[in-house]
Amino acid sequence: MFGKSFFATFAVVALAATATGCGGGQGSYASIVDKAKNDKKLVIGVKADQPGLGLRTPDGAFAGFDIEIAKYVAKELGVEPKDITFKETVSANREAFIEQGQVDMVVATYSITDARKQKVSFAGPYFVAGQDLLVRADDSALTGPETLNGKKLCSVAGSTPAQKVKTEYAKEVQLQEERTYSACVDRVLGGQLDALTTDNVILAGYAAQHAGKLKVVGKAFSTEKYGIGLKKDDSAGRKAVNAALTKMFADGSWKKALEGSVGASGFAVPEAPQLEQY
C-alpha cells in the first residue's frame, strides 16, 4: 500500500520531531536530576539585562550572581559550566518556559509566590531581597513609595512590584510597563518616567552601572525570596537543588559570588537565607 520511500520519509520526520522535542528542556525526563545525570547538559533560563545578577556580556557570555548560582547548582547535579546553555528569559515568560520544556530550570531573580507555585516548583530561596525605588540622582522629592502619587512609575510585564505600590502606598501613581528593566532605566534616565521599582539588589546593579545619574532610595518595603524554578512536582529536583544550595552557603561560594557580583555597588551583603522545604 505504501512504498519504501514513504516509510523512509516518515522515519526521518519522526526522528526530527523527537530531536526537536528533546532539544530544549527536560523532555521526557521526570526530573532535572535524571536529565543532568544522563545527558550531562542543561538549559537554564536567566536574565540578560540585569547588571550584577544576569547580564549578557559583549562576547555573548553571561555574568552575575544568578549565573554563578546556576553554574554551582548545575555542577552539583553533574553538569559542567561548558555544557550549560543559558537561555534569556524575561519576567513574563519564566513559567511558560518551564512548563513548555524550553528550559530545565530558571535562575532569574524569580520571587517565590503562592500563585507561581501553582505552575512550577521552587528550590531555595537562595537570596532574600526587598522592593525599593530607583530614581534620578538629583531627585530629592521621591523618598519612598508613599511619595509616588501623581508620578510615573515603571516596572516590567509579568512582575508585581508596581501594582503593589499602587494598591498599598500611592493610589494615584501612574503605572508604566516595559518588557525589560533596562528599558525602564532608559526612560527614567531620559526623564519620561520618574522611578523604577523592583528588588533592591537589582536596582543596585543599575545604580552602579549609571553612577552619579541614578540612586536607590534605600527604603525597602517588601520581602522577595528568590527561588530556582523547576518543573511542577519535580520533588527529586527540588531536593537535589536545595542540597546544592546548602553546600554553596556552607563552603563560602555563595558569599564570594554575591560580593564579586554586586559588592562594588555598595550593596550590603546579607547572611545566606533559610531554605524552604515543602
PDB file of C-alpha atoms in Angstrom, residues 10 79 103 121 158 182 204 228 236:
ATOM      1  CA  PHE A  10       8.208   9.007   7.777  1.00  0.00           C
ATOM      2  CA  VAL A  79      26.881  19.241  34.560  1.00  0.00           C
ATOM      3  CA  VAL A 103      14.405  25.274  29.932  1.00  0.00           C
ATOM      4  CA  SER A 121       8.183  24.089  41.725  1.00  0.00           C
ATOM      5  CA  GLY A 158       4.891  39.703  34.422  1.00  0.00           C
ATOM      6  CA  SER A 182      16.754  48.099  31.201  1.00  0.00           C
ATOM      7  CA  ALA A 204      21.800  48.454  42.991  1.00  0.00           C
ATOM      8  CA  ILE A 228      15.110  28.390  41.406  1.00  0.00           C
ATOM      9  CA  ALA A 236      13.601  14.982  43.405  1.00  0.00           C
TER      10      ALA A 236
END
